[in-house]
């Protein structure tokens, strides 16, 4: 008998589509940049300012965006921010110069800044606790897939229609997703017309609007618990941004590849992250189900992922062989991405009532790394004239991340002073 797809899995598919689309929308400008620069008569410095404009509002809106998602609910929040990033993407295709292009990218950062923390809140409401890691792995695999397919997809659109039209087409696709989300999703799973009692029994109890008013964000306690996760996310993000921004240039410059070959090698390396993202969440959840030890399930994957990435980045310092380095960097990226789903699952473990706010706090580390890592990497290359030097910084931060991981304990859920009822499915855990 064919197994029926649950409503929760359909919601998860919608979130995968969002992660896929938003990553294309944030990196498509890299492919269009040469055409924009030529048509708008931009200098390299001006183009650099446009490329970096996304990261600042994105980083600073993580906590506030997650808090809004907790308070207002994922349905309205993702509909609203989806409209913002969709319009910003379309407007990018209509820019006339540097300032309008910067404003469009800032708008994209404003829209996408709240997206992932709010999506985390949706997952906390729609999925059982033992599938948190799996869900985060699946959606972030979709984001890495979006990152990998963006260059050829956008290039195809540019060749067929033009660089301006490529932004308009992607913006319209984003608007379609927003409409489908608003139509299909419900904050309270019980209110979905297709929800079954069997599926609903496995989910955490939904907190009503009146109950939400009684729940105040314990900022001090929450910050204390999430800060180590934020630091590890910063260490993870620092190395990830190296891959996302400098990998093609590294292969092009250090190994003398032409632009097509370096892009193909880079795409192959980045695809290993799709596998790592999925496996990290699946393995972590499986360990949790087998042992009922959340600390072991989350910590072990972080330590293995950061350690593996550290080990396989070491050859970049000593070896100059393209095939060997491509394999080594693929393995390093695979291990690095084992951490991603786990990092996003931990805020859900620690603070289910504030999973949007908590995940926003956590992902601020990634946002700050996005502002600093590409600039520092380029600066170290310019000063030293050596591509190996900036990789040392990534290796050092990976080791620091391993050490700080030992302070993370997701098994201890955040205690709150609230009269919200205890979750009847798990008497030891307050309801979400």
Coordinates of C-alpha atoms in Angstrom, one line a residue:
X1 CA 0.0 0.0 0.0
X2 CA 1.3 3.4 -1.0
X3 CA 2.3 5.5 2.0
X4 CA 0.3 8.8 2.2
X5 CA 2.3 12.0 2.3
X6 CA 1.5 13.8 5.5
X7 CA 0.5 17.5 5.8
X8 CA 3.7 18.1 7.8
X9 CA 5.8 16.7 5.0
X10 CA 4.0 19.0 2.5
X11 CA 4.8 22.0 4.8
X12 CA 8.4 20.8 4.9
X13 CA 8.5 20.6 1.1
X14 CA 7.2 24.2 0.9
X15 CA 10.0 25.3 3.3
X16 CA 12.5 23.4 1.2
X17 CA 11.2 25.4 -1.9
X18 CA 11.7 28.6 0.1
X19 CA 15.2 27.8 1.1
X20 CA 16.1 26.9 -2.5
X21 CA 14.5 30.0 -3.9
X22 CA 16.0 32.4 -1.4
X23 CA 19.5 31.1 -1.9
X24 CA 19.2 31.6 -5.7
X25 CA 17.8 35.2 -5.0
X26 CA 20.8 36.1 -2.8
X27 CA 23.6 34.6 -5.0
X28 CA 22.2 35.3 -8.5
X29 CA 23.8 38.7 -8.6
X30 CA 27.3 37.0 -8.6
X31 CA 26.5 35.6 -12.0
X32 CA 24.9 38.8 -13.3
X33 CA 27.6 41.0 -11.9
X34 CA 29.8 41.3 -15.0
X35 CA 26.8 42.3 -17.1
X36 CA 25.5 44.8 -14.5
X37 CA 29.0 46.3 -14.1
X38 CA 29.3 46.9 -17.9
X39 CA 25.7 48.2 -18.5
X40 CA 25.7 50.5 -15.4
X41 CA 29.3 51.7 -15.8
X42 CA 30.3 50.6 -12.3
X43 CA 33.8 50.3 -11.0
X44 CA 35.0 47.1 -9.2
X45 CA 34.8 48.9 -5.9
X46 CA 31.2 50.0 -6.6
X47 CA 30.2 46.5 -7.6
X48 CA 31.8 45.2 -4.4
X49 CA 29.7 47.6 -2.3
X50 CA 26.6 46.3 -4.1
X51 CA 27.5 42.7 -3.5
X52 CA 28.1 43.2 0.2
X53 CA 24.9 45.3 0.8
X54 CA 22.8 42.2 1.4
X55 CA 24.8 40.9 4.4
X56 CA 24.3 43.9 6.8
X57 CA 20.5 44.0 7.2
X58 CA 20.4 40.2 7.0
X59 CA 22.7 39.9 10.0
X60 CA 21.1 42.6 12.1
X61 CA 17.6 41.4 11.5
X62 CA 18.1 37.8 12.6
X63 CA 17.1 38.2 16.2
X64 CA 14.3 40.8 15.6
X65 CA 13.0 38.8 12.6
X66 CA 12.9 35.6 14.7
X67 CA 11.1 37.4 17.5
X68 CA 8.5 38.7 15.1
X69 CA 8.0 35.1 13.8
X70 CA 7.4 33.9 17.3
X71 CA 4.9 36.7 18.1
X72 CA 3.0 37.1 14.9
X73 CA 3.3 33.5 13.6
X74 CA 5.1 32.0 10.6
X75 CA 2.1 32.4 8.2
X76 CA 1.9 36.2 8.3
X77 CA 5.6 36.7 8.8
X78 CA 6.8 34.7 5.9
X79 CA 4.0 36.1 3.7
X80 CA 5.1 39.6 4.5
X81 CA 8.9 39.1 4.2
X82 CA 8.3 37.0 1.1
X83 CA 6.7 39.9 -0.5
X84 CA 9.6 42.1 0.4
X85 CA 12.3 39.9 -1.0
X86 CA 10.3 39.1 -4.1
X87 CA 9.8 42.8 -4.9
X88 CA 13.5 43.5 -4.0
X89 CA 14.5 40.8 -6.5
X90 CA 12.3 42.2 -9.2
X91 CA 13.5 45.8 -8.6
X92 CA 17.1 44.6 -8.9
X93 CA 16.3 44.1 -12.6
X94 CA 15.3 47.7 -12.9
X95 CA 18.2 49.5 -11.2
X96 CA 19.9 52.4 -12.9
X97 CA 23.1 52.8 -10.9
X98 CA 25.0 52.0 -7.8
X99 CA 22.7 53.6 -5.2
X100 CA 19.5 52.0 -6.5
X101 CA 21.3 48.6 -6.7
X102 CA 22.5 48.9 -3.1
X103 CA 18.9 49.8 -2.0
X104 CA 17.6 46.7 -3.9
X105 CA 20.1 44.5 -2.2
X106 CA 19.4 46.0 1.2
X107 CA 15.7 45.3 0.6
X108 CA 16.6 41.7 -0.2
X109 CA 18.5 41.4 3.1
X110 CA 15.6 42.9 5.0
X111 CA 13.2 40.4 3.5
X112 CA 15.4 37.3 3.9
X113 CA 16.8 38.3 7.3
X114 CA 13.6 37.0 9.1
X115 CA 13.0 34.0 6.8
X116 CA 15.1 31.2 8.2
X117 CA 14.4 32.0 11.9
X118 CA 10.7 32.1 11.2
X119 CA 10.9 28.9 9.2
X120 CA 12.5 27.3 12.2
X121 CA 9.5 28.4 14.3
X122 CA 7.2 26.8 11.7
X123 CA 9.1 23.5 12.0
X124 CA 9.0 23.6 15.8
X125 CA 5.2 23.7 15.5
X126 CA 4.7 21.2 12.7
X127 CA 7.2 18.4 13.4
X128 CA 7.9 16.0 16.3
X129 CA 10.9 16.8 18.4
X130 CA 12.8 13.7 17.1
X131 CA 12.7 15.1 13.5
X132 CA 14.1 18.6 14.2
X133 CA 17.5 17.7 13.0
X134 CA 16.1 15.8 9.9
X135 CA 14.0 18.8 9.0
X136 CA 16.8 21.3 9.3
X137 CA 19.0 19.0 7.3
X138 CA 16.5 18.7 4.4
X139 CA 15.8 22.5 4.1
X140 CA 19.4 23.5 4.3
X141 CA 20.3 20.8 1.7
X142 CA 17.7 22.7 -0.5
X143 CA 19.6 25.9 0.1
X144 CA 22.9 24.4 -0.8
X145 CA 21.4 23.0 -3.9
X146 CA 20.1 26.4 -4.8
X147 CA 23.6 27.8 -4.3
X148 CA 25.0 25.2 -6.6
X149 CA 22.5 25.5 -9.4
X150 CA 22.2 29.3 -9.3
X151 CA 25.2 30.0 -11.6
X152 CA 24.2 27.8 -14.6
X153 CA 20.5 28.6 -14.1
X154 CA 21.0 32.4 -14.0
X155 CA 23.5 32.2 -16.9
X156 CA 20.9 30.4 -19.0
X157 CA 18.3 33.1 -18.2
X158 CA 20.8 35.9 -19.0
X159 CA 21.6 34.3 -22.4
X160 CA 18.0 33.7 -23.2
X161 CA 16.5 37.0 -22.0
X162 CA 19.1 39.3 -20.4
X163 CA 20.4 40.0 -16.9
X164 CA 17.5 42.4 -15.9
X165 CA 14.9 39.8 -17.0
X166 CA 16.7 37.1 -14.9
X167 CA 16.0 39.0 -11.7
X168 CA 12.4 39.7 -12.7
X169 CA 11.7 36.0 -13.5
X170 CA 13.2 34.9 -10.1
X171 CA 11.2 37.6 -8.3
X172 CA 8.0 36.4 -9.9
X173 CA 8.8 32.8 -8.8
X174 CA 9.3 34.1 -5.3
X175 CA 5.9 35.8 -5.4
X176 CA 4.3 32.5 -6.5
X177 CA 5.8 30.8 -3.5
X178 CA 4.6 33.5 -1.2
X179 CA 1.0 33.1 -2.4
X180 CA 1.1 29.3 -2.1
X181 CA 2.5 29.6 1.5
X182 CA -0.3 32.1 2.5
X183 CA -2.9 29.8 1.0
X184 CA -1.7 26.4 2.4
X185 CA 0.0 27.0 5.7
X186 CA -1.7 27.4 9.1
X187 CA 0.1 28.5 12.3
X188 CA -1.9 26.0 14.3
X189 CA -1.6 22.5 12.6
X190 CA -5.1 21.7 14.1
X191 CA -6.6 24.3 11.8
X192 CA -5.4 22.8 8.6
X193 CA -8.3 21.1 6.7
X194 CA -6.1 18.1 5.7
X195 CA -4.7 17.4 9.2
X196 CA -5.4 14.0 10.6
X197 CA -5.8 13.1 14.3
X198 CA -3.0 10.5 14.0
X199 CA -0.5 13.1 12.7
X200 CA -1.7 15.8 15.2
X201 CA -1.1 13.4 18.2
X202 CA 2.7 13.4 17.4
X203 CA 3.1 17.1 17.4
X204 CA 3.7 19.5 20.3
X205 CA 0.7 21.3 21.7
X206 CA 0.0 24.6 20.0
X207 CA 0.2 27.8 22.2
X208 CA -2.8 30.1 21.5
X209 CA -2.5 33.8 21.1
X210 CA -3.8 34.5 24.6
X211 CA -1.2 32.1 26.0
X212 CA 1.5 33.7 24.0
X213 CA 0.8 37.0 25.8
X214 CA 1.8 35.3 29.0
X215 CA 5.1 34.1 27.6
X216 CA 7.9 36.7 27.9
X217 CA 11.2 36.2 26.2
X218 CA 13.8 35.5 28.9
X219 CA 16.4 37.5 27.1
X220 CA 19.2 37.1 29.7
X221 CA 18.8 33.4 30.2
X222 CA 18.2 32.7 26.5
X223 CA 21.3 34.7 25.5
X224 CA 23.4 32.8 28.0
X225 CA 22.3 29.5 26.6
X226 CA 22.5 30.4 22.9
X227 CA 25.8 32.4 23.0
X228 CA 28.0 29.3 22.7
X229 CA 25.9 28.1 19.8
X230 CA 26.3 31.6 18.2
X231 CA 30.0 31.4 18.5
X232 CA 30.2 27.9 16.9
X233 CA 27.9 29.1 14.2
X234 CA 30.3 32.0 13.6
X235 CA 33.2 29.6 13.2
X236 CA 31.2 27.4 10.9
X237 CA 30.0 30.5 8.9
X238 CA 33.5 31.9 8.5
X239 CA 34.6 28.9 6.6
X240 CA 31.3 28.5 4.7
X241 CA 31.6 32.1 3.4
X242 CA 35.1 31.3 2.1
X243 CA 33.6 28.5 0.0
X244 CA 30.7 30.7 -1.1
X245 CA 32.7 33.8 -2.1
X246 CA 36.3 32.8 -2.8
X247 CA 36.4 29.2 -4.0
X248 CA 36.2 29.9 -7.8
X249 CA 38.8 32.6 -7.5
X250 CA 41.1 30.3 -5.4
X251 CA 40.9 27.6 -8.1
X252 CA 41.2 30.2 -10.9
X253 CA 44.3 31.9 -9.4
X254 CA 46.1 29.3 -7.5
X255 CA 45.7 26.5 -10.1
X256 CA 45.5 28.5 -13.3
X257 CA 42.1 27.2 -14.4
X258 CA 40.0 29.0 -16.9
X259 CA 36.7 30.5 -15.6
X260 CA 34.6 27.7 -16.9
X261 CA 36.8 24.9 -15.4
X262 CA 37.0 26.7 -12.0
X263 CA 33.2 27.1 -11.9
X264 CA 32.7 23.4 -12.6
X265 CA 35.2 22.4 -10.0
X266 CA 33.6 24.8 -7.5
X267 CA 30.1 23.4 -8.2
X268 CA 31.4 19.9 -7.7
X269 CA 32.9 20.8 -4.3
X270 CA 29.7 22.7 -3.2
X271 CA 27.5 19.7 -4.1
X272 CA 29.2 17.7 -1.4
X273 CA 27.5 20.1 1.1
X274 CA 24.1 19.0 -0.1
X275 CA 24.9 15.5 1.1
X276 CA 26.4 16.7 4.3
X277 CA 23.4 18.8 5.2
X278 CA 21.0 16.0 4.9
X279 CA 23.1 13.4 6.7
X280 CA 23.9 15.7 9.6
X281 CA 20.3 16.1 10.6
X282 CA 19.3 12.5 9.9
X283 CA 22.2 11.0 11.8
X284 CA 21.8 13.3 14.8
X285 CA 18.1 12.5 15.1
X286 CA 18.8 8.8 14.8
X287 CA 21.3 8.9 17.6
X288 CA 18.7 10.8 19.7
X289 CA 16.0 8.1 19.0
X290 CA 18.4 5.3 19.8
X291 CA 19.9 6.7 23.0
X292 CA 17.4 9.3 24.1
X293 CA 20.5 11.5 24.8
X294 CA 20.1 14.8 23.1
X295 CA 23.5 16.1 24.2
X296 CA 25.2 13.2 22.6
X297 CA 23.1 13.5 19.4
X298 CA 23.9 17.1 18.8
X299 CA 27.4 17.5 20.2
X300 CA 28.8 14.4 18.5
X301 CA 27.8 15.6 15.1
X302 CA 29.2 19.1 15.7
X303 CA 32.6 17.7 16.9
X304 CA 32.8 15.2 14.0
X305 CA 31.8 17.9 11.5
X306 CA 34.2 20.6 12.7
X307 CA 37.1 18.1 13.2
X308 CA 36.6 16.6 9.7
X309 CA 36.6 20.0 8.1
X310 CA 39.7 21.0 10.0
X311 CA 41.5 17.8 9.0
X312 CA 40.7 18.0 5.3
X313 CA 41.5 21.7 5.1
X314 CA 45.0 21.1 6.3
X315 CA 46.3 19.9 2.9
X316 CA 45.5 23.4 1.4
X317 CA 48.6 24.5 3.4
X318 CA 51.0 21.9 2.2
X319 CA 49.8 20.4 -1.1
X320 CA 49.6 21.9 -4.6
X321 CA 47.8 19.3 -6.6
X322 CA 44.5 20.1 -8.2
X323 CA 42.9 16.7 -8.1
X324 CA 44.0 16.1 -4.5
X325 CA 42.9 19.5 -3.3
X326 CA 39.5 19.2 -5.0
X327 CA 38.8 15.9 -3.2
X328 CA 40.2 17.2 0.1
X329 CA 38.1 20.4 -0.1
X330 CA 35.0 18.4 -1.0
X331 CA 35.5 16.3 2.0
X332 CA 36.1 19.4 4.2
X333 CA 32.9 20.9 2.9
X334 CA 31.0 17.7 3.5
X335 CA 32.1 17.5 7.1
X336 CA 31.5 21.3 7.6
X337 CA 27.9 20.9 6.4
X338 CA 27.2 18.0 8.9
X339 CA 27.1 20.9 11.4
X340 CA 24.5 23.0 9.7
X341 CA 21.3 21.1 10.5
X342 CA 22.5 20.5 14.1
X343 CA 23.2 24.2 14.7
X344 CA 19.7 25.1 13.6
X345 CA 18.1 22.2 15.6
X346 CA 19.7 23.2 18.9
X347 CA 17.7 26.5 19.4
X348 CA 14.6 24.4 18.8
X349 CA 15.8 21.9 21.5
X350 CA 16.7 24.6 24.0
X351 CA 13.8 27.1 23.6
X352 CA 10.9 25.6 21.7
X353 CA 8.6 28.5 22.9
X354 CA 11.1 31.0 21.4
X355 CA 12.6 29.0 18.6
X356 CA 12.4 31.9 16.1
X357 CA 14.1 34.3 18.5
X358 CA 16.7 31.7 19.6
X359 CA 17.5 30.6 16.0
X360 CA 17.9 34.3 15.1
X361 CA 20.4 34.7 17.9
X362 CA 22.3 31.7 16.7
X363 CA 22.3 32.7 13.0
X364 CA 23.6 36.2 13.9
X365 CA 27.0 34.4 14.2
X366 CA 26.7 33.3 10.5
X367 CA 25.6 36.9 9.5
X368 CA 28.6 38.5 11.2
X369 CA 30.9 35.9 9.7
X370 CA 29.4 36.9 6.3
X371 CA 30.4 40.5 6.9
X372 CA 33.9 39.8 8.0
X373 CA 35.1 36.5 6.4
X374 CA 35.1 37.5 2.7
X375 CA 36.8 40.9 3.5
X376 CA 39.4 39.3 5.8
X377 CA 40.2 36.5 3.3
X378 CA 40.8 39.0 0.5
X379 CA 42.8 41.3 2.8
X380 CA 45.1 38.4 3.9
X381 CA 45.7 37.4 0.3
X382 CA 46.5 41.0 -0.7
X383 CA 48.9 41.4 2.2
X384 CA 50.6 38.0 2.1
X385 CA 50.3 37.2 -1.6
X386 CA 49.7 33.7 -0.5
X387 CA 46.4 31.8 -0.7
X388 CA 47.5 29.4 2.1
X389 CA 47.5 32.2 4.8
X390 CA 43.8 33.0 5.0
X391 CA 43.0 29.2 5.2
X392 CA 45.0 29.2 8.4
X393 CA 42.4 31.5 9.9
X394 CA 39.6 29.1 9.0
X395 CA 41.5 26.2 10.5
X396 CA 42.1 28.1 13.8
X397 CA 38.4 29.0 14.1
X398 CA 37.3 25.4 13.4
X399 CA 39.5 24.3 16.3
X400 CA 38.0 27.0 18.5
X401 CA 34.5 25.9 17.5
X402 CA 35.3 22.3 18.6
X403 CA 36.4 23.6 22.0
X404 CA 33.3 25.7 22.5
X405 CA 31.0 22.9 21.4
X406 CA 31.8 21.1 24.7
X407 CA 29.9 23.9 26.5
X408 CA 26.7 23.3 24.5
X409 CA 24.0 21.3 26.3
X410 CA 20.7 21.2 24.3
X411 CA 19.2 18.5 26.6
X412 CA 18.5 21.2 29.3
X413 CA 15.5 23.1 28.0
X414 CA 15.2 26.7 28.9
X415 CA 13.2 27.2 32.2
X416 CA 10.4 29.8 32.0
X417 CA 8.3 31.5 34.5
X418 CA 4.9 30.9 32.9
X419 CA 1.6 29.2 33.6
X420 CA 1.4 27.6 30.1
X421 CA 0.2 24.0 30.5
X422 CA 2.6 21.1 30.4
X423 CA 2.8 19.3 27.1
X424 CA 0.6 16.2 27.7
X425 CA 2.8 14.2 25.2
X426 CA 5.9 14.8 27.3
X427 CA 5.3 15.8 30.9
X428 CA 8.9 16.8 31.3
X429 CA 8.7 19.4 28.6
X430 CA 6.6 22.6 28.5
X431 CA 4.3 22.8 25.5
X432 CA 5.2 24.7 22.4

